[in-house]
């Protein structure tokens, strides 16, 4: 009688245990099969990325997100560009932005206003380098946008400015993205009257250029 009770207990215990084991394996399988979170790109920029003079949805950043969405490319864009932003302001804002948005990738599109305002090149370079360091310490993949300024700032200053971006990219071992206005800046029909900012017609051109530059880089970096 005691043996039968124990046997009955064992059978009852297994009856309740088996569904739990199956449920546990199912949960494990679901966890294993879950796709990783998609890459998140934070753009830290100035008016060139902030849709200056336009509505936000007309700017190249929003258009780029639309392209990726339409092509089912799993990349999310956070636009943290502010008109008038300098590398000083970007450096000050970066830690909070990283903590708030937790991006996987960072595009630094700054330096243009430093050049236009005649800021010391050495300080601009130091700020760009520090931003790259902060992001890399947080295991964020960093890309730097190459920038250009008008030649009327003098040959020496313009040359130092232009050389800074490649120098920072080499020093910090980050990717340098070609100047994104290179296909529009010489076309008056794609620039505002100030000759600095791209107009609405230029935004799709920039978005297409940046899509071609960023898509393989982000997906390749994400998979490595």
PDB file of C-alpha atoms in Angstrom:
ATOM      1  CA  UNK A   1       0.000   0.000   0.000  1.00  0.00           C
ATOM      2  CA  UNK A   2       2.878   2.327   0.787  1.00  0.00           C
ATOM      3  CA  UNK A   3       4.546   1.369  -2.520  1.00  0.00           C
ATOM      4  CA  UNK A   4       1.372   2.135  -4.425  1.00  0.00           C
ATOM      5  CA  UNK A   5       1.084   5.557  -2.753  1.00  0.00           C
ATOM      6  CA  UNK A   6       4.622   6.443  -3.652  1.00  0.00           C
ATOM      7  CA  UNK A   7       4.080   5.251  -7.219  1.00  0.00           C
ATOM      8  CA  UNK A   8       0.890   7.288  -7.433  1.00  0.00           C
ATOM      9  CA  UNK A   9       2.760  10.358  -6.138  1.00  0.00           C
ATOM     10  CA  UNK A  10       5.574   9.902  -8.696  1.00  0.00           C
ATOM     11  CA  UNK A  11       3.128   9.561 -11.571  1.00  0.00           C
ATOM     12  CA  UNK A  12       1.155  12.598 -10.405  1.00  0.00           C
ATOM     13  CA  UNK A  13       4.344  14.638  -9.988  1.00  0.00           C
ATOM     14  CA  UNK A  14       5.528  13.766 -13.495  1.00  0.00           C
ATOM     15  CA  UNK A  15       2.099  14.593 -14.862  1.00  0.00           C
ATOM     16  CA  UNK A  16       2.412  18.154 -13.550  1.00  0.00           C
ATOM     17  CA  UNK A  17       6.145  18.457 -14.243  1.00  0.00           C
ATOM     18  CA  UNK A  18       6.125  17.521 -17.928  1.00  0.00           C
ATOM     19  CA  UNK A  19       3.977  20.479 -19.073  1.00  0.00           C
ATOM     20  CA  UNK A  20       6.246  22.806 -17.117  1.00  0.00           C
ATOM     21  CA  UNK A  21       9.322  21.373 -18.801  1.00  0.00           C
ATOM     22  CA  UNK A  22       7.724  21.676 -22.221  1.00  0.00           C
ATOM     23  CA  UNK A  23       6.645  25.257 -21.448  1.00  0.00           C
ATOM     24  CA  UNK A  24      10.165  26.078 -20.236  1.00  0.00           C
ATOM     25  CA  UNK A  25      11.707  24.682 -23.431  1.00  0.00           C
ATOM     26  CA  UNK A  26       9.203  26.663 -25.480  1.00  0.00           C
ATOM     27  CA  UNK A  27      10.177  29.871 -23.726  1.00  0.00           C
ATOM     28  CA  UNK A  28      13.846  29.103 -24.317  1.00  0.00           C
ATOM     29  CA  UNK A  29      13.201  28.417 -27.995  1.00  0.00           C
ATOM     30  CA  UNK A  30      11.308  31.682 -28.363  1.00  0.00           C
ATOM     31  CA  UNK A  31      14.140  33.574 -26.709  1.00  0.00           C
ATOM     32  CA  UNK A  32      16.667  31.922 -28.985  1.00  0.00           C
ATOM     33  CA  UNK A  33      14.630  32.760 -32.081  1.00  0.00           C
ATOM     34  CA  UNK A  34      13.906  36.378 -31.181  1.00  0.00           C
ATOM     35  CA  UNK A  35      15.537  38.780 -33.626  1.00  0.00           C
ATOM     36  CA  UNK A  36      17.974  41.240 -32.092  1.00  0.00           C
ATOM     37  CA  UNK A  37      16.896  44.852 -31.752  1.00  0.00           C
ATOM     38  CA  UNK A  38      17.432  46.811 -34.935  1.00  0.00           C
ATOM     39  CA  UNK A  39      20.317  49.275 -35.220  1.00  0.00           C
ATOM     40  CA  UNK A  40      19.572  52.773 -33.965  1.00  0.00           C
ATOM     41  CA  UNK A  41      21.411  55.671 -35.606  1.00  0.00           C
ATOM     42  CA  UNK A  42      21.742  58.923 -33.678  1.00  0.00           C
ATOM     43  CA  UNK A  43      22.556  61.939 -35.846  1.00  0.00           C
ATOM     44  CA  UNK A  44      24.282  64.684 -33.889  1.00  0.00           C
ATOM     45  CA  UNK A  45      24.307  67.591 -36.294  1.00  0.00           C
ATOM     46  CA  UNK A  46      23.580  71.182 -37.162  1.00  0.00           C
ATOM     47  CA  UNK A  47      21.219  72.992 -39.530  1.00  0.00           C
ATOM     48  CA  UNK A  48      22.333  70.899 -42.506  1.00  0.00           C
ATOM     49  CA  UNK A  49      20.637  67.904 -40.875  1.00  0.00           C
ATOM     50  CA  UNK A  50      17.918  69.829 -39.022  1.00  0.00           C
ATOM     51  CA  UNK A  51      15.858  70.656 -42.142  1.00  0.00           C
ATOM     52  CA  UNK A  52      16.760  74.352 -41.958  1.00  0.00           C
ATOM     53  CA  UNK A  53      14.032  76.462 -43.567  1.00  0.00           C
ATOM     54  CA  UNK A  54      11.871  73.390 -44.157  1.00  0.00           C
ATOM     55  CA  UNK A  55       9.367  71.243 -42.339  1.00  0.00           C
ATOM     56  CA  UNK A  56      10.939  68.342 -40.495  1.00  0.00           C
ATOM     57  CA  UNK A  57       9.399  65.698 -42.749  1.00  0.00           C
ATOM     58  CA  UNK A  58      10.962  67.418 -45.769  1.00  0.00           C
ATOM     59  CA  UNK A  59      14.525  67.135 -44.490  1.00  0.00           C
ATOM     60  CA  UNK A  60      16.956  64.488 -45.672  1.00  0.00           C
ATOM     61  CA  UNK A  61      16.999  62.696 -42.311  1.00  0.00           C
ATOM     62  CA  UNK A  62      13.243  62.051 -42.386  1.00  0.00           C
ATOM     63  CA  UNK A  63      13.446  61.106 -46.052  1.00  0.00           C
ATOM     64  CA  UNK A  64      16.226  58.648 -45.279  1.00  0.00           C
ATOM     65  CA  UNK A  65      14.114  56.991 -42.598  1.00  0.00           C
ATOM     66  CA  UNK A  66      11.254  56.749 -45.106  1.00  0.00           C
ATOM     67  CA  UNK A  67      13.531  55.079 -47.654  1.00  0.00           C
ATOM     68  CA  UNK A  68      14.713  52.520 -45.118  1.00  0.00           C
ATOM     69  CA  UNK A  69      11.145  51.852 -43.994  1.00  0.00           C
ATOM     70  CA  UNK A  70       9.945  51.382 -47.579  1.00  0.00           C
ATOM     71  CA  UNK A  71      12.828  49.014 -48.326  1.00  0.00           C
ATOM     72  CA  UNK A  72      12.318  47.116 -45.042  1.00  0.00           C
ATOM     73  CA  UNK A  73      15.799  48.042 -43.879  1.00  0.00           C
ATOM     74  CA  UNK A  74      15.765  47.664 -40.101  1.00  0.00           C
ATOM     75  CA  UNK A  75      17.523  50.889 -39.076  1.00  0.00           C
ATOM     76  CA  UNK A  76      15.939  53.475 -36.784  1.00  0.00           C
ATOM     77  CA  UNK A  77      17.018  57.109 -37.012  1.00  0.00           C
ATOM     78  CA  UNK A  78      17.075  59.606 -34.152  1.00  0.00           C
ATOM     79  CA  UNK A  79      17.620  63.155 -35.388  1.00  0.00           C
ATOM     80  CA  UNK A  80      19.373  65.219 -32.722  1.00  0.00           C
ATOM     81  CA  UNK A  81      20.487  67.955 -35.102  1.00  0.00           C
ATOM     82  CA  UNK A  82      19.992  71.581 -34.030  1.00  0.00           C
ATOM     83  CA  UNK A  83      20.420  74.643 -36.215  1.00  0.00           C
ATOM     84  CA  UNK A  84      23.443  76.671 -35.179  1.00  0.00           C
ATOM     85  CA  UNK A  85      25.049  73.806 -33.275  1.00  0.00           C
ATOM     86  CA  UNK A  86      28.829  73.827 -32.826  1.00  0.00           C
ATOM     87  CA  UNK A  87      31.167  71.100 -31.635  1.00  0.00           C
ATOM     88  CA  UNK A  88      31.096  72.754 -28.187  1.00  0.00           C
ATOM     89  CA  UNK A  89      27.326  72.312 -28.021  1.00  0.00           C
ATOM     90  CA  UNK A  90      27.437  68.817 -29.462  1.00  0.00           C
ATOM     91  CA  UNK A  91      30.017  67.707 -26.921  1.00  0.00           C
ATOM     92  CA  UNK A  92      27.909  69.141 -24.081  1.00  0.00           C
ATOM     93  CA  UNK A  93      24.726  67.411 -25.293  1.00  0.00           C
ATOM     94  CA  UNK A  94      26.175  64.056 -26.270  1.00  0.00           C
ATOM     95  CA  UNK A  95      26.234  62.224 -22.895  1.00  0.00           C
ATOM     96  CA  UNK A  96      22.571  63.007 -22.232  1.00  0.00           C
ATOM     97  CA  UNK A  97      21.571  61.978 -25.756  1.00  0.00           C
ATOM     98  CA  UNK A  98      23.396  58.674 -25.481  1.00  0.00           C
ATOM     99  CA  UNK A  99      21.769  57.956 -22.142  1.00  0.00           C
ATOM    100  CA  UNK A 100      18.329  58.935 -23.418  1.00  0.00           C
ATOM    101  CA  UNK A 101      18.310  57.155 -26.773  1.00  0.00           C
ATOM    102  CA  UNK A 102      20.907  54.387 -26.311  1.00  0.00           C
ATOM    103  CA  UNK A 103      21.908  54.289 -29.981  1.00  0.00           C
ATOM    104  CA  UNK A 104      24.000  51.567 -31.541  1.00  0.00           C
ATOM    105  CA  UNK A 105      25.536  53.982 -34.059  1.00  0.00           C
ATOM    106  CA  UNK A 106      26.432  57.674 -34.013  1.00  0.00           C
ATOM    107  CA  UNK A 107      26.915  60.037 -36.935  1.00  0.00           C
ATOM    108  CA  UNK A 108      28.689  63.249 -35.939  1.00  0.00           C
ATOM    109  CA  UNK A 109      27.739  65.977 -38.414  1.00  0.00           C
ATOM    110  CA  UNK A 110      29.313  69.009 -36.764  1.00  0.00           C
ATOM    111  CA  UNK A 111      32.093  71.492 -37.357  1.00  0.00           C
ATOM    112  CA  UNK A 112      30.527  73.620 -40.073  1.00  0.00           C
ATOM    113  CA  UNK A 113      29.431  76.349 -37.677  1.00  0.00           C
ATOM    114  CA  UNK A 114      32.800  76.262 -35.932  1.00  0.00           C
ATOM    115  CA  UNK A 115      34.393  77.055 -39.282  1.00  0.00           C
ATOM    116  CA  UNK A 116      31.859  79.696 -40.284  1.00  0.00           C
ATOM    117  CA  UNK A 117      32.318  81.405 -36.924  1.00  0.00           C
ATOM    118  CA  UNK A 118      36.108  81.227 -37.124  1.00  0.00           C
ATOM    119  CA  UNK A 119      36.556  79.034 -34.044  1.00  0.00           C
ATOM    120  CA  UNK A 120      40.051  77.679 -33.378  1.00  0.00           C
ATOM    121  CA  UNK A 121      40.630  74.574 -35.457  1.00  0.00           C
ATOM    122  CA  UNK A 122      42.521  72.867 -32.643  1.00  0.00           C
ATOM    123  CA  UNK A 123      39.521  73.173 -30.335  1.00  0.00           C
ATOM    124  CA  UNK A 124      37.129  71.898 -32.988  1.00  0.00           C
ATOM    125  CA  UNK A 125      39.330  68.859 -33.575  1.00  0.00           C
ATOM    126  CA  UNK A 126      39.602  68.210 -29.853  1.00  0.00           C
ATOM    127  CA  UNK A 127      35.818  68.369 -29.484  1.00  0.00           C
ATOM    128  CA  UNK A 128      35.249  65.959 -32.366  1.00  0.00           C
ATOM    129  CA  UNK A 129      37.814  63.559 -30.940  1.00  0.00           C
ATOM    130  CA  UNK A 130      36.255  63.728 -27.475  1.00  0.00           C
ATOM    131  CA  UNK A 131      32.790  62.998 -28.850  1.00  0.00           C
ATOM    132  CA  UNK A 132      34.168  59.952 -30.639  1.00  0.00           C
ATOM    133  CA  UNK A 133      35.860  58.794 -27.431  1.00  0.00           C
ATOM    134  CA  UNK A 134      32.702  59.160 -25.348  1.00  0.00           C
ATOM    135  CA  UNK A 135      30.639  57.170 -27.827  1.00  0.00           C
ATOM    136  CA  UNK A 136      33.238  54.444 -28.302  1.00  0.00           C
ATOM    137  CA  UNK A 137      33.533  53.999 -24.544  1.00  0.00           C
ATOM    138  CA  UNK A 138      29.798  53.247 -24.581  1.00  0.00           C
ATOM    139  CA  UNK A 139      30.355  50.611 -27.313  1.00  0.00           C
ATOM    140  CA  UNK A 140      28.689  52.789 -29.933  1.00  0.00           C
ATOM    141  CA  UNK A 141      29.918  52.628 -33.526  1.00  0.00           C
ATOM    142  CA  UNK A 142      30.970  56.119 -34.605  1.00  0.00           C
ATOM    143  CA  UNK A 143      30.953  57.740 -38.038  1.00  0.00           C
ATOM    144  CA  UNK A 144      32.161  61.260 -38.777  1.00  0.00           C
ATOM    145  CA  UNK A 145      30.682  63.438 -41.514  1.00  0.00           C
ATOM    146  CA  UNK A 146      33.294  65.239 -43.584  1.00  0.00           C
ATOM    147  CA  UNK A 147      32.581  68.958 -43.806  1.00  0.00           C
ATOM    148  CA  UNK A 148      33.585  71.890 -46.001  1.00  0.00           C
ATOM    149  CA  UNK A 149      33.390  75.676 -45.681  1.00  0.00           C
ATOM    150  CA  UNK A 150      33.552  78.454 -48.292  1.00  0.00           C
ATOM    151  CA  UNK A 151      37.043  79.326 -49.496  1.00  0.00           C
ATOM    152  CA  UNK A 152      36.763  82.991 -48.486  1.00  0.00           C
ATOM    153  CA  UNK A 153      38.066  82.197 -44.994  1.00  0.00           C
ATOM    154  CA  UNK A 154      41.623  82.159 -46.250  1.00  0.00           C
ATOM    155  CA  UNK A 155      43.682  79.327 -47.679  1.00  0.00           C
ATOM    156  CA  UNK A 156      45.404  78.369 -44.435  1.00  0.00           C
ATOM    157  CA  UNK A 157      42.270  78.267 -42.283  1.00  0.00           C
ATOM    158  CA  UNK A 158      40.227  76.501 -44.965  1.00  0.00           C
ATOM    159  CA  UNK A 159      42.955  73.919 -45.465  1.00  0.00           C
ATOM    160  CA  UNK A 160      43.300  73.283 -41.717  1.00  0.00           C
ATOM    161  CA  UNK A 161      39.550  72.940 -41.426  1.00  0.00           C
ATOM    162  CA  UNK A 162      39.294  70.470 -44.290  1.00  0.00           C
ATOM    163  CA  UNK A 163      42.175  68.349 -42.985  1.00  0.00           C
ATOM    164  CA  UNK A 164      40.695  68.103 -39.482  1.00  0.00           C
ATOM    165  CA  UNK A 165      38.006  65.532 -40.235  1.00  0.00           C
ATOM    166  CA  UNK A 166      40.276  62.983 -41.835  1.00  0.00           C
ATOM    167  CA  UNK A 167      42.804  63.535 -39.057  1.00  0.00           C
ATOM    168  CA  UNK A 168      40.202  62.861 -36.342  1.00  0.00           C
ATOM    169  CA  UNK A 169      38.874  59.831 -38.208  1.00  0.00           C
ATOM    170  CA  UNK A 170      42.381  58.392 -38.477  1.00  0.00           C
ATOM    171  CA  UNK A 171      43.280  59.200 -34.879  1.00  0.00           C
ATOM    172  CA  UNK A 172      40.105  57.683 -33.416  1.00  0.00           C
ATOM    173  CA  UNK A 173      39.797  54.914 -36.003  1.00  0.00           C
ATOM    174  CA  UNK A 174      36.279  55.856 -37.026  1.00  0.00           C
ATOM    175  CA  UNK A 175      34.648  55.953 -40.450  1.00  0.00           C
ATOM    176  CA  UNK A 176      34.694  59.209 -42.407  1.00  0.00           C
ATOM    177  CA  UNK A 177      31.594  59.819 -44.557  1.00  0.00           C
ATOM    178  CA  UNK A 178      32.195  61.952 -47.691  1.00  0.00           C
ATOM    179  CA  UNK A 179      30.782  65.474 -47.666  1.00  0.00           C
ATOM    180  CA  UNK A 180      27.067  64.990 -48.170  1.00  0.00           C
ATOM    181  CA  UNK A 181      26.492  68.227 -50.087  1.00  0.00           C
ATOM    182  CA  UNK A 182      29.054  67.424 -52.749  1.00  0.00           C
ATOM    183  CA  UNK A 183      26.344  66.680 -55.328  1.00  0.00           C
ATOM    184  CA  UNK A 184      24.236  69.768 -54.627  1.00  0.00           C
ATOM    185  CA  UNK A 185      26.407  72.619 -53.376  1.00  0.00           C
ATOM    186  CA  UNK A 186      27.483  73.721 -56.859  1.00  0.00           C
ATOM    187  CA  UNK A 187      23.905  73.750 -58.182  1.00  0.00           C
ATOM    188  CA  UNK A 188      22.134  77.033 -57.465  1.00  0.00           C
ATOM    189  CA  UNK A 189      18.776  75.338 -57.990  1.00  0.00           C
ATOM    190  CA  UNK A 190      19.436  73.142 -54.968  1.00  0.00           C
ATOM    191  CA  UNK A 191      20.691  75.765 -52.540  1.00  0.00           C
ATOM    192  CA  UNK A 192      19.010  78.498 -50.543  1.00  0.00           C
ATOM    193  CA  UNK A 193      19.963  82.091 -51.281  1.00  0.00           C
ATOM    194  CA  UNK A 194      22.576  82.038 -48.517  1.00  0.00           C
ATOM    195  CA  UNK A 195      24.608  79.562 -50.554  1.00  0.00           C
ATOM    196  CA  UNK A 196      25.150  77.404 -47.462  1.00  0.00           C
ATOM    197  CA  UNK A 197      21.944  75.472 -46.861  1.00  0.00           C
ATOM    198  CA  UNK A 198      20.354  72.993 -49.267  1.00  0.00           C
ATOM    199  CA  UNK A 199      16.752  73.682 -50.260  1.00  0.00           C
ATOM    200  CA  UNK A 200      13.791  71.325 -50.491  1.00  0.00           C
ATOM    201  CA  UNK A 201      14.775  70.050 -53.938  1.00  0.00           C
ATOM    202  CA  UNK A 202      18.171  68.979 -52.609  1.00  0.00           C
ATOM    203  CA  UNK A 203      16.878  66.908 -49.710  1.00  0.00           C
ATOM    204  CA  UNK A 204      16.001  63.737 -51.692  1.00  0.00           C
ATOM    205  CA  UNK A 205      19.408  63.887 -53.380  1.00  0.00           C
ATOM    206  CA  UNK A 206      21.144  64.062 -49.999  1.00  0.00           C
ATOM    207  CA  UNK A 207      18.944  61.312 -48.590  1.00  0.00           C
ATOM    208  CA  UNK A 208      19.799  59.007 -51.498  1.00  0.00           C
ATOM    209  CA  UNK A 209      23.507  59.756 -51.112  1.00  0.00           C
ATOM    210  CA  UNK A 210      23.436  59.094 -47.375  1.00  0.00           C
ATOM    211  CA  UNK A 211      21.404  55.920 -47.842  1.00  0.00           C
ATOM    212  CA  UNK A 212      24.095  54.597 -50.184  1.00  0.00           C
ATOM    213  CA  UNK A 213      26.823  55.574 -47.732  1.00  0.00           C
ATOM    214  CA  UNK A 214      25.254  54.513 -44.448  1.00  0.00           C
ATOM    215  CA  UNK A 215      23.259  51.376 -45.205  1.00  0.00           C
ATOM    216  CA  UNK A 216      26.160  49.001 -45.921  1.00  0.00           C
ATOM    217  CA  UNK A 217      28.284  50.566 -43.191  1.00  0.00           C
ATOM    218  CA  UNK A 218      25.676  50.241 -40.448  1.00  0.00           C
ATOM    219  CA  UNK A 219      24.603  46.735 -41.402  1.00  0.00           C
ATOM    220  CA  UNK A 220      28.219  45.600 -41.761  1.00  0.00           C
ATOM    221  CA  UNK A 221      29.237  47.164 -38.453  1.00  0.00           C
ATOM    222  CA  UNK A 222      26.168  45.705 -36.763  1.00  0.00           C
ATOM    223  CA  UNK A 223      27.031  42.186 -37.921  1.00  0.00           C
ATOM    224  CA  UNK A 224      30.681  42.378 -36.895  1.00  0.00           C
TER     225      UNK A 224
END
